Amino acid sequence: MAIEDMAFLIPVLPALAFVITFFLGKKLPNGGAIIPIIAIFTSFIISLMITLNLLQNPGQIISQSYSWFAILNVGILIDPLAAVMLSMVSFVSLLIHIYAVGYMSHDKAQPRYFAETALFTTAMLGVALSDNILQFFICWELVGLCSYLLIGFWFEKPSAASAAKKAFLTTRVGDVMFLAGIILLFADIFRIFNGSIPEGIYVLRFDEIFTHIPEIAALNTQIFGFEVSHLTIITLLFFGGAVGKSGQFPLHVWLPDAMEGPTTVSALIHAATMVTAGVYLVARTFPMFIAAPHSLIVVTYFGAFTALFAATMGLVMNDIKRVLAFSTISQLGYMVLGLGMGAVIGITAVGDSMFHLINHAFFKALLFLCAGSVIHAVGTQDIRQMGGVRKVMPITFVTMLIASLALAGFGIPGTSIGVSGFFSKDPIIEAAYLFGESTENWLPYLFSIVAALLTSIYIFRLIFMTFTGKPRTNYQGHESPFVMTIPLMILGVLALVFGALTKTGFGRFLEETFTNNFVNLDIHALSEIGKYHLVSHGAGNEPLMILWMPVIVAIAGLLISYLIYGMRVIDMSSIVSRKNPVYKLLYNRYYQNAIFTQFLAVKVVYEGLALAGRAIDRGFDWMVYLIGHIFTEASRGLRILQTGVVQNYATSVVTGVSLLIILVKLILEVF
Amino acid sequence: MIPLFYYLALSAIVFSIGLFGFMTQRNGIRMLMCVELMLNAANINLVAFSSYNGDLTGQVFALFSISLAAAEAAIGFAILMSIYRVRDMINLDKINVLRW
Amino acid sequence: MLNKHFTIMQVLTGVYNFFRPRIAGMVVSILFLAIVLISIGFTNWNVVDQIPQDPMDQSNIQGIGMLIFTDFVIPFEILSIVLLATLMGAIYMAKGDGT
């Protein structure tokens, strides 16, 4: 049986696992965890085989399409980009599921948990292998639904319920933009075909969209007196969706609150499934972005700013999971920045960004699972109450250390020595340098390098405060069971060596996605439509200082962290106090909660929209009441006839029948 | 031989009497009796037409209708008996607990 | 009392007293009756000339019996069930609470 014929099983098996676990999970041991694990394991094997096959025969992409209705279709598209994503999602999800067997062993709602995570994985796999934007959107929404269900998994807690609502509503803002983009795209393609779509052409398929990029780019519209290409509008709307799902700057507020779910859910959301969907969307539609003027610049600035912005907040959080949450936002900023670098390095940007996405998935899943392990053992999430955990949890400590090194990006430039984060983050920062060099715009580079320093500081602050020193409270710590530590070790090994093993092949593999694959695209021609000037020489030819810069800031961050939190040469209380305005600003997360809740929610949405809505509602009410009133008054007289006595009715019936007969007779006689 | 008109006229008169009684009487048993009168007027019609058409089906239907009338009367009287037991009267226009 | 003062006036008064509160029902009934009678009278009924009367067998019992047990056997059986159900229902309702 050819591997192409099994491709559809990748999302179908976890979906079946969802149904089975949901209905039969209660009767099975461990809440039926074995069913999703087997299903996702099979999906992973199939994905891996497809990926390996693609590595050897780059031409053998899998593209299957079936007519859904009218000019829309459902289908599977597995090119290098999708294959990598599928393998990563299924692999990380598999490890998290195995880990969850141990982590959720005390929870009474295990079947629901495993069913929902299986559905979550299904949705994300569906996103990865969609071959048209509509199916992509449907799976994307399913991801949003599952995130709602899982963040609110402990819905008895009011904070979890409100966090779930917050996540759902915030991402909805992005989703609406995404949908608007799809509608606009559909309308434009419809217009290009002059309304008559030939048989067998499905307008929302990616290859169909990419073929028509020049025509869409040629369509212009006036916005505030500026000529704006439709392609720019569409891509920016798509990017709006990505901002919502991937937690970029204005819509990142849901991500830290998503920590209310079980830690495994956080790991799943932050590493494998949800937040990568936004980056994947931009990567998937990258040919559109590169042909759209200004879009990639916007993407660049959003990414760079988010990377720095989130890293500053990560510095002061005391909740172990919140530190990791801000770290995720920051790293997603790097990925988005990497995609934005398409403005200078072209298609290589997709390779860089996806490489960082995969590596990030490994080490961030590892960080979350380690944090879950610590929380599981210590019973608190506050790092101020931990300390000295290294002694009781050696395996967790080592794996967490590896993950932190990977996050901070340690390695030696020019060699193959380094952790995975090093090989993926550095190309992005170097590309930012190239961007600065070619456009004289150094802000993204500056942001990314400062964010790298802060990343190193906050993650080692976490390590030092949690694992070293003396216990600050009495806790009964113990190492986690094997079912939890084995996934940690697997992920640890991957976080350590994956980057070094694949650093050269990965980018080249992904570049084939758009160049000589299911649709032949000339990226250079497209970038000329978008007015981007690609730099011919690739990354790696910068001055030596630039190559070493990320490593230097990473080591500097480690030293600063060690001095403050390990050696305690600087008294923390002088920095960490309510009087320090910077600390206060960071600790209150730039008052975004106040801005979003007090101003946006209360003032704008409630007092503005809701009160206006109430006035309109009153108007409608009055009209409805008026109509009702007229009929009530009119029927008051008729009510007397309605006596309820059968005899009166019988009398009326007979009278009526008699009169009717007379009438009919008369009419028949006269006419 | 008696013309068909006489049978039909008899049936119409009996029906009208039943109708008059049903419309005017307040006593439950009297009303039931009037309903029986109307039913039997219909039976007369059935049998008359059956005879004058040379087809026995109508008479079979009359038999069925008589048995259904019996069933209806039985149920009706049973209901009236239970009403009487509760309310000590069977004046149907006073029994309005289920009226809106 | 009836024997002593039985006059035509008394009968008429009694009839009048009976019908006076029921005048509406009276009118409707008579109207209905008139219409039906007129309708019957002015209709040409398509009937056989003569009721078939077999001198050997004056009764039609046999024919009815044959029909009931051949063509109408299922309605007949259903009717029997209906009667049984009626019987049980009537007994249940009329029985009361056993006092």
mmCIF file of C-alpha atoms in Angstrom, chain A residues 355 359 402 405-424 426 492-503 551:
data_model
loop_
_atom_site.group_PDB
_atom_site.id
_atom_site.type_symbol
_atom_site.label_atom_id
_atom_site.label_comp_id
_atom_site.label_asym_id
_atom_site.label_seq_id
_atom_site.Cartn_x
_atom_site.Cartn_y
_atom_site.Cartn_z
ATOM 1 C CA PHE A 355 13.229 25.613 11.870
ATOM 2 C CA ASN A 359 13.135 23.559 17.707
ATOM 3 C CA ILE A 402 19.090 21.518 28.510
ATOM 4 C CA LEU A 405 20.281 26.328 27.179
ATOM 5 C CA ALA A 406 18.369 25.619 23.991
ATOM 6 C CA LEU A 407 16.049 28.545 24.618
ATOM 7 C CA ALA A 408 18.908 30.918 25.352
ATOM 8 C CA GLY A 409 20.733 29.630 22.292
ATOM 9 C CA PHE A 410 24.219 28.506 23.318
ATOM 10 C CA GLY A 411 26.666 27.356 20.684
ATOM 11 C CA ILE A 412 29.784 28.192 18.759
ATOM 12 C CA PRO A 413 29.157 29.959 15.465
ATOM 13 C CA GLY A 414 30.688 28.405 12.401
ATOM 14 C CA THR A 415 30.767 24.919 13.846
ATOM 15 C CA SER A 416 28.214 22.214 14.444
ATOM 16 C CA ILE A 417 28.426 22.593 18.189
ATOM 17 C CA GLY A 418 25.390 24.068 19.785
ATOM 18 C CA VAL A 419 21.947 23.404 21.145
ATOM 19 C CA SER A 420 18.952 23.468 18.856
ATOM 20 C CA GLY A 421 17.801 26.975 19.741
ATOM 21 C CA PHE A 422 21.171 28.342 18.717
ATOM 22 C CA PHE A 423 20.942 27.089 15.153
ATOM 23 C CA SER A 424 17.457 28.395 14.637
ATOM 24 C CA ASP A 426 20.805 32.925 15.130
ATOM 25 C CA GLY A 492 15.868 16.677 26.086
ATOM 26 C CA VAL A 493 17.945 14.691 23.620
ATOM 27 C CA LEU A 494 16.085 16.276 20.724
ATOM 28 C CA ALA A 495 16.443 19.787 22.131
ATOM 29 C CA LEU A 496 20.151 19.133 22.447
ATOM 30 C CA VAL A 497 20.984 17.622 19.082
ATOM 31 C CA PHE A 498 18.122 18.242 16.650
ATOM 32 C CA GLY A 499 19.414 21.617 15.561
ATOM 33 C CA ALA A 500 22.950 20.418 14.961
ATOM 34 C CA LEU A 501 21.774 17.398 12.985
ATOM 35 C CA THR A 502 19.449 19.180 10.626
ATOM 36 C CA LYS A 503 20.749 22.732 10.416
ATOM 37 C CA VAL A 551 26.028 33.933 21.928
#
